[in-house]
Amino acid sequence: MRDGVLFEITKDQIETGLRGFPVGYCVTSYVDAYKGLTYVGRPISEVQNKEPMEVIYLLYHGEMGSKEQVRQFEKDLSHRASCKPETLRHIESLPKSGHSMDAFAAALLLVGMIEGKGDYREDCLDAIAKLPQIAAAVINHLAGWGPTPPSKPEMGYMENFVHMLQMPGKKSAELIQVMRLFNIVHYDHCGGNLSTFVGKAVASGLEPMWGSLAAAMTALAGPRHGRANQDCLEFVQQVLDEAGESATANDIEKLIRHKLENNQLVFGFGHAVLRVEDPRATVFYNYAQKHFPHYPLVKIALLLRSEGSRVLKENPKISDPYPNIDAITGTVLMAAGFTYPEYYTILFGLSRCIGIAIQIVYERLEARKGKGTPIVRPLYLYKSRI
Ligand code: MLT
């Protein structure tokens, strides 16, 4: 390769979703095809059991904080954690039609309209602090669970979120544990995942933080991206209905082959970057095996993991025959008692907005010695359709 040239672009790479084209630097995380996600160089298996706030500190500051530093960071954020009553009132009057992510994106715009400061760093910190209440308010409103109680950030990041969710029934310690794990593994996935890329592209036109996050969330809402966690759960449920609770590996293998032969989709496999099982999925599979081994959906999800990969590996055209994160998270949320799949993508958004906001701060205020990256403006080649 020529000096200074990172990548030679060939014509057959045009119209392939910018797959693998280097376009920037990411200071928060990286996704290696074989090792998966690292947060500031730390594998996800190493950070999975930390406090959410410790991991957010790591992503925001680029290093692990001491106990005192994290405590101080948490204290600073706690002053920003509550939305204005006016903002909550507007969220509570959003239409209930459409997918729940529409309301989530609209709520982010509303917060920006009423509480936005027009300063990327300030709005990033506000977003980190307010997201649990925004997400809880949207879910409470859409589900008809009533008004959202005051934010209590001193309870802990996800403990506070679960406290604000007005869902009926008991909220178990297991549910909080699963919500914490879900939140931690979804913060960031390097710079090129669709929602992050869109958020940064919109911010490159100098749209403020909240509007950029809202745009990012409309990108996350798509079934090929964040809504895959809802669709995957529906798929596991469908397989459970078809094969039954006592299905064997052989039954699941046959069912997968049947679906593929009939051109039906097998959900939860493959990733644009990864060429191994998504290590975030591994964290969730291990959790499921340990905590919910007898839950029918878990049994099916585990069989799909092994049999799906086995069958897909037979096709040399499939570059990543392994399960991704979405294959298992919905199943574990169900097992833990959050039985509302229509809000699973909001949980993804509640987490992912944090990584996106921090990446936007980098691109707007720190990149290129503080000049920031220019407006995104890739080249499209002209081609006649006739
Ligand atoms: C993500 O977490 O954003 C997804 O795995 C998609 C991606 O990385 O492209």
GROMACS .gro file of C-alpha atoms and ligand atoms in nm:
model
  395
    1MET     CA    1   0.000   0.000   0.000
    2ARG     CA    2   0.124   0.355  -0.079
    3ASP     CA    3   0.265   0.573   0.198
    4GLY     CA    4  -0.007   0.737   0.412
    5VAL     CA    5  -0.280   0.541   0.233
    6LEU     CA    6  -0.497   0.351   0.479
    7PHE     CA    7  -0.739   0.202   0.236
    8GLU     CA    8  -0.776   0.167  -0.141
    9ILE     CA    9  -1.138   0.190  -0.254
   10THR     CA   10  -1.246  -0.033  -0.538
   11LYS     CA   11  -1.567   0.006  -0.742
   12ASP     CA   12  -1.723  -0.307  -0.594
   13GLN     CA   13  -1.715  -0.138  -0.254
   14ILE     CA   14  -1.953   0.136  -0.364
   15GLU     CA   15  -2.311   0.083  -0.238
   16THR     CA   16  -2.200  -0.150   0.041
   17GLY     CA   17  -2.302   0.070   0.334
   18LEU     CA   18  -1.954   0.223   0.383
   19ARG     CA   19  -1.859  -0.116   0.529
   20GLY     CA   20  -1.505  -0.096   0.662
   21PHE     CA   21  -1.423   0.252   0.522
   22PRO     CA   22  -1.219   0.443   0.785
   23VAL     CA   23  -1.381   0.786   0.829
   24GLY     CA   24  -1.277   0.905   1.172
   25TYR     CA   25  -1.140   0.828   1.516
   26CYS     CA   26  -1.337   0.692   1.808
   27VAL     CA   27  -1.202   0.774   2.153
   28THR     CA   28  -1.452   0.573   2.354
   29SER     CA   29  -1.461   0.219   2.217
   30TYR     CA   30  -1.347  -0.018   1.944
   31VAL     CA   31  -1.497  -0.329   1.786
   32ASP     CA   32  -1.246  -0.588   1.668
   33ALA     CA   33  -1.383  -0.855   1.433
   34TYR     CA   34  -1.246  -1.135   1.653
   35LYS     CA   35  -1.223  -0.981   2.002
   36GLY     CA   36  -1.540  -0.773   1.991
   37LEU     CA   37  -1.611  -0.460   2.190
   38THR     CA   38  -1.363  -0.280   2.415
   39TYR     CA   39  -1.439   0.035   2.616
   40VAL     CA   40  -1.123   0.248   2.621
   41GLY     CA   41  -0.923  -0.071   2.565
   42ARG     CA   42  -1.110  -0.281   2.824
   43PRO     CA   43  -1.300  -0.590   2.704
   44ILE     CA   44  -1.667  -0.596   2.789
   45SER     CA   45  -1.611  -0.906   3.007
   46GLU     CA   46  -1.391  -0.688   3.230
   47VAL     CA   47  -1.640  -0.403   3.279
   48GLN     CA   48  -1.966  -0.600   3.289
   49ASN     CA   49  -1.979  -0.617   3.670
   50LYS     CA   50  -1.880  -0.260   3.742
   51GLU     CA   51  -2.122   0.011   3.847
   52PRO     CA   52  -2.285   0.181   3.545
   53MET     CA   53  -2.146   0.515   3.666
   54GLU     CA   54  -1.789   0.376   3.675
   55VAL     CA   55  -1.823   0.269   3.312
   56ILE     CA   56  -1.983   0.599   3.208
   57TYR     CA   57  -1.693   0.779   3.381
   58LEU     CA   58  -1.448   0.563   3.184
   59LEU     CA   59  -1.614   0.650   2.853
   60TYR     CA   60  -1.651   1.020   2.934
   61HIS     CA   61  -1.305   1.077   3.081
   62GLY     CA   62  -1.107   0.812   2.891
   63GLU     CA   63  -0.977   0.647   3.210
   64MET     CA   64  -1.111   0.464   3.513
   65GLY     CA   65  -1.190   0.702   3.796
   66SER     CA   66  -1.097   0.654   4.160
   67LYS     CA   67  -1.390   0.590   4.398
   68GLU     CA   68  -1.382   0.958   4.495
   69GLN     CA   69  -1.371   1.080   4.133
   70VAL     CA   70  -1.668   0.862   4.035
   71ARG     CA   71  -1.859   0.976   4.344
   72GLN     CA   72  -1.796   1.340   4.254
   73PHE     CA   73  -1.898   1.280   3.890
   74GLU     CA   74  -2.217   1.112   4.010
   75LYS     CA   75  -2.287   1.405   4.244
   76ASP     CA   76  -2.239   1.660   3.964
   77LEU     CA   77  -2.477   1.464   3.742
   78SER     CA   78  -2.737   1.429   4.016
   79HIS     CA   79  -2.807   1.804   4.001
   80ARG     CA   80  -2.905   1.762   3.638
   81ALA     CA   81  -3.110   1.442   3.673
   82SER     CA   82  -3.463   1.583   3.680
   83CYS     CA   83  -3.646   1.717   3.378
   84LYS     CA   84  -3.857   2.028   3.427
   85PRO     CA   85  -4.224   1.952   3.509
   86GLU     CA   86  -4.314   2.130   3.183
   87THR     CA   87  -4.095   1.886   2.986
   88LEU     CA   88  -4.257   1.585   3.153
   89ARG     CA   89  -4.602   1.728   3.082
   90HIS     CA   90  -4.517   1.753   2.712
   91ILE     CA   91  -4.379   1.396   2.707
   92GLU     CA   92  -4.703   1.282   2.870
   93SER     CA   93  -4.907   1.436   2.591
   94LEU     CA   94  -4.718   1.271   2.302
   95PRO     CA   95  -4.935   1.061   2.068
   96LYS     CA   96  -4.929   0.690   2.146
   97SER     CA   97  -4.942   0.578   1.783
   98GLY     CA   98  -4.633   0.452   1.601
   99HIS     CA   99  -4.342   0.257   1.749
  100SER     CA  100  -4.226   0.351   2.100
  101MET     CA  101  -3.898   0.478   1.952
  102ASP     CA  102  -4.090   0.755   1.774
  103ALA     CA  103  -4.202   0.888   2.112
  104PHE     CA  104  -3.851   0.844   2.255
  105ALA     CA  105  -3.694   1.045   1.971
  106ALA     CA  106  -3.969   1.309   2.004
  107ALA     CA  107  -3.908   1.327   2.380
  108LEU     CA  108  -3.538   1.400   2.320
  109LEU     CA  109  -3.634   1.683   2.086
  110LEU     CA  110  -3.876   1.816   2.348
  111VAL     CA  111  -3.605   1.817   2.616
  112GLY     CA  112  -3.379   2.006   2.374
  113MET     CA  113  -3.653   2.262   2.300
  114ILE     CA  114  -3.726   2.329   2.665
  115GLU     CA  115  -3.399   2.256   2.845
  116GLY     CA  116  -3.127   2.252   2.578
  117LYS     CA  117  -2.825   2.471   2.658
  118GLY     CA  118  -2.677   2.481   2.308
  119ASP     CA  119  -2.340   2.369   2.447
  120TYR     CA  120  -2.230   2.018   2.344
  121ARG     CA  121  -2.048   1.934   2.668
  122GLU     CA  122  -2.319   2.071   2.898
  123ASP     CA  123  -2.594   1.901   2.698
  124CYS     CA  124  -2.396   1.574   2.698
  125LEU     CA  125  -2.377   1.578   3.079
  126ASP     CA  126  -2.745   1.675   3.100
  127ALA     CA  127  -2.834   1.390   2.865
  128ILE     CA  128  -2.640   1.132   3.070
  129ALA     CA  129  -2.815   1.255   3.384
  130LYS     CA  130  -3.168   1.292   3.247
  131LEU     CA  131  -3.190   0.985   3.020
  132PRO     CA  132  -3.326   0.747   3.288
  133GLN     CA  133  -3.613   0.984   3.360
  134ILE     CA  134  -3.681   1.058   2.992
  135ALA     CA  135  -3.692   0.687   2.906
  136ALA     CA  136  -3.906   0.603   3.209
  137ALA     CA  137  -4.146   0.891   3.132
  138VAL     CA  138  -4.190   0.777   2.770
  139ILE     CA  139  -4.253   0.415   2.872
  140ASN     CA  140  -4.488   0.508   3.160
  141HIS     CA  141  -4.686   0.731   2.927
  142LEU     CA  142  -4.711   0.484   2.636
  143ALA     CA  143  -4.794   0.192   2.863
  144GLY     CA  144  -5.057   0.393   3.053
  145TRP     CA  145  -4.875   0.338   3.383
  146GLY     CA  146  -4.932   0.693   3.501
  147PRO     CA  147  -4.705   0.984   3.585
  148THR     CA  148  -4.332   0.940   3.641
  149PRO     CA  149  -4.213   0.991   3.999
  150PRO     CA  150  -3.924   1.227   4.083
  151SER     CA  151  -3.579   1.111   3.981
  152LYS     CA  152  -3.368   0.974   4.269
  153PRO     CA  153  -3.018   0.947   4.123
  154GLU     CA  154  -2.874   0.864   4.467
  155MET     CA  155  -3.035   0.518   4.427
  156GLY     CA  156  -2.790   0.430   4.147
  157TYR     CA  157  -2.822   0.485   3.772
  158MET     CA  158  -3.037   0.186   3.677
  159GLU     CA  159  -3.192   0.141   4.022
  160ASN     CA  160  -3.332   0.491   3.972
  161PHE     CA  161  -3.459   0.403   3.624
  162VAL     CA  162  -3.637   0.092   3.754
  163HIS     CA  163  -3.774   0.293   4.048
  164MET     CA  164  -3.925   0.547   3.802
  165LEU     CA  165  -4.083   0.276   3.584
  166GLN     CA  166  -4.439   0.246   3.705
  167MET     CA  167  -4.489  -0.109   3.573
  168PRO     CA  168  -4.733  -0.327   3.762
  169GLY     CA  169  -4.611  -0.608   3.983
  170LYS     CA  170  -4.295  -0.673   4.177
  171LYS     CA  171  -3.962  -0.531   4.063
  172SER     CA  172  -3.710  -0.795   4.164
  173ALA     CA  173  -3.339  -0.753   4.242
  174GLU     CA  174  -3.286  -0.977   3.938
  175LEU     CA  175  -3.462  -0.722   3.716
  176ILE     CA  176  -3.234  -0.444   3.840
  177GLN     CA  177  -2.930  -0.665   3.782
  178VAL     CA  178  -3.039  -0.742   3.425
  179MET     CA  179  -3.117  -0.375   3.354
  180ARG     CA  180  -2.768  -0.277   3.480
  181LEU     CA  181  -2.601  -0.539   3.262
  182PHE     CA  182  -2.812  -0.442   2.960
  183ASN     CA  183  -2.728  -0.076   3.014
  184ILE     CA  184  -2.352  -0.136   3.047
  185VAL     CA  185  -2.307  -0.354   2.738
  186HIS     CA  186  -2.500  -0.114   2.511
  187TYR     CA  187  -2.330   0.221   2.588
  188ASP     CA  188  -2.111   0.226   2.282
  189HIS     CA  189  -2.011   0.016   1.982
  190CYS     CA  190  -1.733   0.219   1.819
  191GLY     CA  191  -1.806   0.509   1.585
  192GLY     CA  192  -1.958   0.347   1.280
  193ASN     CA  193  -2.276   0.179   1.404
  194LEU     CA  194  -2.569   0.343   1.230
  195SER     CA  195  -2.717   0.543   1.519
  196THR     CA  196  -2.381   0.677   1.634
  197PHE     CA  197  -2.275   0.763   1.282
  198VAL     CA  198  -2.606   0.939   1.215
  199GLY     CA  199  -2.591   1.131   1.544
  200LYS     CA  200  -2.239   1.253   1.467
  201ALA     CA  201  -2.327   1.332   1.104
  202VAL     CA  202  -2.624   1.544   1.214
  203ALA     CA  203  -2.410   1.719   1.478
  204SER     CA  204  -2.147   1.788   1.208
  205GLY     CA  205  -2.396   2.038   1.060
  206LEU     CA  206  -2.388   2.202   1.406
  207GLU     CA  207  -2.731   2.077   1.507
  208PRO     CA  208  -2.725   2.084   1.890
  209MET     CA  209  -2.688   1.772   2.104
  210TRP     CA  210  -3.053   1.691   2.171
  211GLY     CA  211  -3.157   1.711   1.805
  212SER     CA  212  -2.857   1.499   1.708
  213LEU     CA  213  -2.952   1.238   1.968
  214ALA     CA  214  -3.313   1.240   1.845
  215ALA     CA  215  -3.188   1.176   1.489
  216ALA     CA  216  -2.962   0.900   1.619
  217MET     CA  217  -3.260   0.737   1.789
  218THR     CA  218  -3.464   0.734   1.470
  219ALA     CA  219  -3.169   0.545   1.319
  220LEU     CA  220  -3.160   0.306   1.614
  221ALA     CA  221  -3.533   0.241   1.570
  222GLY     CA  222  -3.486   0.042   1.249
  223PRO     CA  223  -3.529  -0.337   1.258
  224ARG     CA  224  -3.180  -0.388   1.117
  225HIS     CA  225  -3.036  -0.194   1.411
  226GLY     CA  226  -3.179  -0.142   1.762
  227ARG     CA  227  -3.525  -0.281   1.702
  228ALA     CA  228  -3.362  -0.616   1.630
  229ASN     CA  229  -3.379  -0.695   2.004
  230GLN     CA  230  -3.760  -0.685   1.991
  231ASP     CA  231  -3.776  -0.880   1.664
  232CYS     CA  232  -3.533  -1.145   1.792
  233LEU     CA  233  -3.742  -1.204   2.102
  234GLU     CA  234  -4.050  -1.246   1.882
  235PHE     CA  235  -3.852  -1.501   1.678
  236VAL     CA  236  -3.747  -1.699   1.989
  237GLN     CA  237  -4.109  -1.694   2.103
  238GLN     CA  238  -4.224  -1.816   1.762
  239VAL     CA  239  -3.970  -2.102   1.770
  240LEU     CA  240  -4.089  -2.192   2.121
  241ASP     CA  241  -4.450  -2.196   1.998
  242GLU     CA  242  -4.358  -2.412   1.697
  243ALA     CA  243  -4.114  -2.654   1.861
  244GLY     CA  244  -4.249  -2.665   2.217
  245GLU     CA  245  -4.081  -2.636   2.554
  246SER     CA  246  -3.918  -2.979   2.542
  247ALA     CA  247  -3.762  -2.927   2.197
  248THR     CA  248  -3.427  -3.101   2.148
  249ALA     CA  249  -3.121  -2.973   1.962
  250ASN     CA  250  -3.224  -3.197   1.676
  251ASP     CA  251  -3.573  -3.042   1.661
  252ILE     CA  252  -3.428  -2.690   1.652
  253GLU     CA  253  -3.174  -2.784   1.388
  254LYS     CA  254  -3.455  -2.923   1.168
  255LEU     CA  255  -3.669  -2.616   1.226
  256ILE     CA  256  -3.386  -2.383   1.126
  257ARG     CA  257  -3.315  -2.583   0.811
  258HIS     CA  258  -3.684  -2.576   0.725
  259LYS     CA  259  -3.699  -2.198   0.767
  260LEU     CA  260  -3.388  -2.142   0.553
  261GLU     CA  261  -3.515  -2.374   0.279
  262ASN     CA  262  -3.837  -2.175   0.271
  263ASN     CA  263  -3.651  -1.843   0.252
  264GLN     CA  264  -3.767  -1.744   0.599
  265LEU     CA  265  -3.547  -1.529   0.820
  266VAL     CA  266  -3.350  -1.674   1.110
  267PHE     CA  267  -3.308  -1.378   1.346
  268GLY     CA  268  -3.017  -1.295   1.575
  269PHE     CA  269  -2.719  -1.406   1.369
  270GLY     CA  270  -2.443  -1.210   1.200
  271HIS     CA  271  -2.291  -0.868   1.240
  272ALA     CA  272  -2.138  -0.613   1.004
  273VAL     CA  273  -1.802  -0.619   1.186
  274LEU     CA  274  -1.786  -0.927   1.410
  275ARG     CA  275  -1.662  -1.265   1.291
  276VAL     CA  276  -1.713  -1.445   1.622
  277GLU     CA  277  -2.000  -1.468   1.869
  278ASP     CA  278  -2.063  -1.114   1.993
  279PRO     CA  279  -1.889  -1.102   2.336
  280ARG     CA  280  -2.181  -0.894   2.463
  281ALA     CA  281  -2.408  -1.185   2.369
  282THR     CA  282  -2.172  -1.424   2.549
  283VAL     CA  283  -2.214  -1.214   2.868
  284PHE     CA  284  -2.592  -1.247   2.834
  285TYR     CA  285  -2.586  -1.619   2.744
  286ASN     CA  286  -2.373  -1.686   3.054
  287TYR     CA  287  -2.612  -1.482   3.266
  288ALA     CA  288  -2.913  -1.667   3.124
  289GLN     CA  289  -2.753  -2.008   3.181
  290LYS     CA  290  -2.668  -1.920   3.540
  291HIS     CA  291  -2.987  -1.742   3.646
  292PHE     CA  292  -3.271  -1.871   3.428
  293PRO     CA  293  -3.169  -2.219   3.299
  294HIS     CA  294  -3.527  -2.353   3.318
  295TYR     CA  295  -3.708  -2.057   3.162
  296PRO     CA  296  -3.859  -2.191   2.836
  297LEU     CA  297  -3.747  -1.898   2.618
  298VAL     CA  298  -3.394  -1.927   2.757
  299LYS     CA  299  -3.382  -2.297   2.673
  300ILE     CA  300  -3.486  -2.219   2.314
  301ALA     CA  301  -3.245  -1.924   2.282
  302LEU     CA  302  -2.957  -2.148   2.395
  303LEU     CA  303  -3.051  -2.416   2.143
  304LEU     CA  304  -3.079  -2.154   1.868
  305ARG     CA  305  -2.731  -2.030   1.963
  306SER     CA  306  -2.568  -2.369   1.905
  307GLU     CA  307  -2.783  -2.511   1.626
  308GLY     CA  308  -2.816  -2.183   1.437
  309SER     CA  309  -2.442  -2.138   1.419
  310ARG     CA  310  -2.390  -2.500   1.321
  311VAL     CA  311  -2.633  -2.476   1.028
  312LEU     CA  312  -2.526  -2.129   0.911
  313LYS     CA  313  -2.157  -2.231   0.913
  314GLU     CA  314  -2.232  -2.478   0.635
  315ASN     CA  315  -2.292  -2.185   0.399
  316PRO     CA  316  -1.951  -2.041   0.296
  317LYS     CA  317  -2.120  -1.720   0.181
  318ILE     CA  318  -2.219  -1.633   0.541
  319SER     CA  319  -1.925  -1.439   0.684
  320ASP     CA  320  -2.057  -1.428   1.041
  321PRO     CA  321  -2.266  -1.731   1.137
  322TYR     CA  322  -2.260  -1.644   1.508
  323PRO     CA  323  -2.524  -1.491   1.735
  324ASN     CA  324  -2.522  -1.118   1.799
  325ILE     CA  325  -2.628  -0.929   2.112
  326ASP     CA  326  -2.992  -0.901   2.004
  327ALA     CA  327  -3.031  -1.279   1.988
  328ILE     CA  328  -3.050  -1.307   2.366
  329THR     CA  329  -3.115  -0.976   2.545
  330GLY     CA  330  -3.493  -0.977   2.496
  331THR     CA  331  -3.518  -1.331   2.628
  332VAL     CA  332  -3.324  -1.236   2.942
  333LEU     CA  333  -3.534  -0.921   2.995
  334MET     CA  334  -3.847  -1.139   2.972
  335ALA     CA  335  -3.705  -1.391   3.217
  336ALA     CA  336  -3.619  -1.109   3.459
  337GLY     CA  337  -3.978  -0.982   3.451
  338PHE     CA  338  -3.967  -0.693   3.204
  339THR     CA  339  -4.224  -0.849   2.973
  340TYR     CA  340  -4.278  -0.551   2.745
  341PRO     CA  341  -4.081  -0.610   2.422
  342GLU     CA  342  -4.227  -0.299   2.258
  343TYR     CA  343  -3.998  -0.093   2.488
  344TYR     CA  344  -3.677  -0.296   2.450
  345THR     CA  345  -3.538  -0.057   2.189
  346ILE     CA  346  -3.593   0.234   2.427
  347LEU     CA  347  -3.373   0.049   2.678
  348PHE     CA  348  -3.110   0.022   2.403
  349GLY     CA  349  -3.151   0.395   2.332
  350LEU     CA  350  -3.130   0.490   2.701
  351SER     CA  351  -2.789   0.328   2.702
  352ARG     CA  352  -2.658   0.410   2.353
  353CYS     CA  353  -2.734   0.784   2.377
  354ILE     CA  354  -2.452   0.801   2.632
  355GLY     CA  355  -2.184   0.674   2.392
  356ILE     CA  356  -2.323   0.885   2.110
  357ALA     CA  357  -2.329   1.203   2.320
  358ILE     CA  358  -1.968   1.150   2.432
  359GLN     CA  359  -1.857   1.082   2.073
  360ILE     CA  360  -2.035   1.399   1.960
  361VAL     CA  361  -1.847   1.599   2.225
  362TYR     CA  362  -1.520   1.458   2.087
  363GLU     CA  363  -1.604   1.534   1.723
  364ARG     CA  364  -1.740   1.883   1.791
  365LEU     CA  365  -1.499   2.009   2.056
  366GLU     CA  366  -1.183   1.799   2.062
  367ALA     CA  367  -1.109   1.648   1.721
  368ARG     CA  368  -0.852   1.814   1.496
  369LYS     CA  369  -0.690   2.001   1.782
  370GLY     CA  370  -1.024   2.147   1.894
  371LYS     CA  371  -1.137   2.264   1.548
  372GLY     CA  372  -1.385   1.978   1.528
  373THR     CA  373  -1.463   1.760   1.228
  374PRO     CA  374  -1.614   1.931   0.921
  375ILE     CA  375  -1.969   1.874   0.800
  376VAL     CA  376  -2.012   1.518   0.675
  377ARG     CA  377  -2.023   1.527   0.299
  378PRO     CA  378  -1.922   1.201   0.126
  379LEU     CA  379  -1.882   1.165  -0.250
  380TYR     CA  380  -2.155   1.001  -0.457
  381LEU     CA  381  -2.065   0.911  -0.814
  382TYR     CA  382  -2.315   0.992  -1.087
  383LYS     CA  383  -2.480   0.695  -1.258
  384SER     CA  384  -2.756   0.703  -1.517
  385ARG     CA  385  -3.059   0.483  -1.440
  386ILE     CA  386  -3.148   0.446  -1.806
  387MLT     C1  387  -2.458  -0.192   1.783
  387MLT     O1  388  -2.442  -0.223   1.902
  387MLT     O2  389  -2.463  -0.075   1.745
  387MLT     C2  390  -2.483  -0.300   1.683
  387MLT     O3  391  -2.416  -0.417   1.717
  387MLT     C3  392  -2.462  -0.258   1.542
  387MLT     C4  393  -2.324  -0.220   1.497
  387MLT     O4  394  -2.227  -0.222   1.570
  387MLT     O5  395  -2.312  -0.188   1.376
   0.00000   0.00000   0.00000
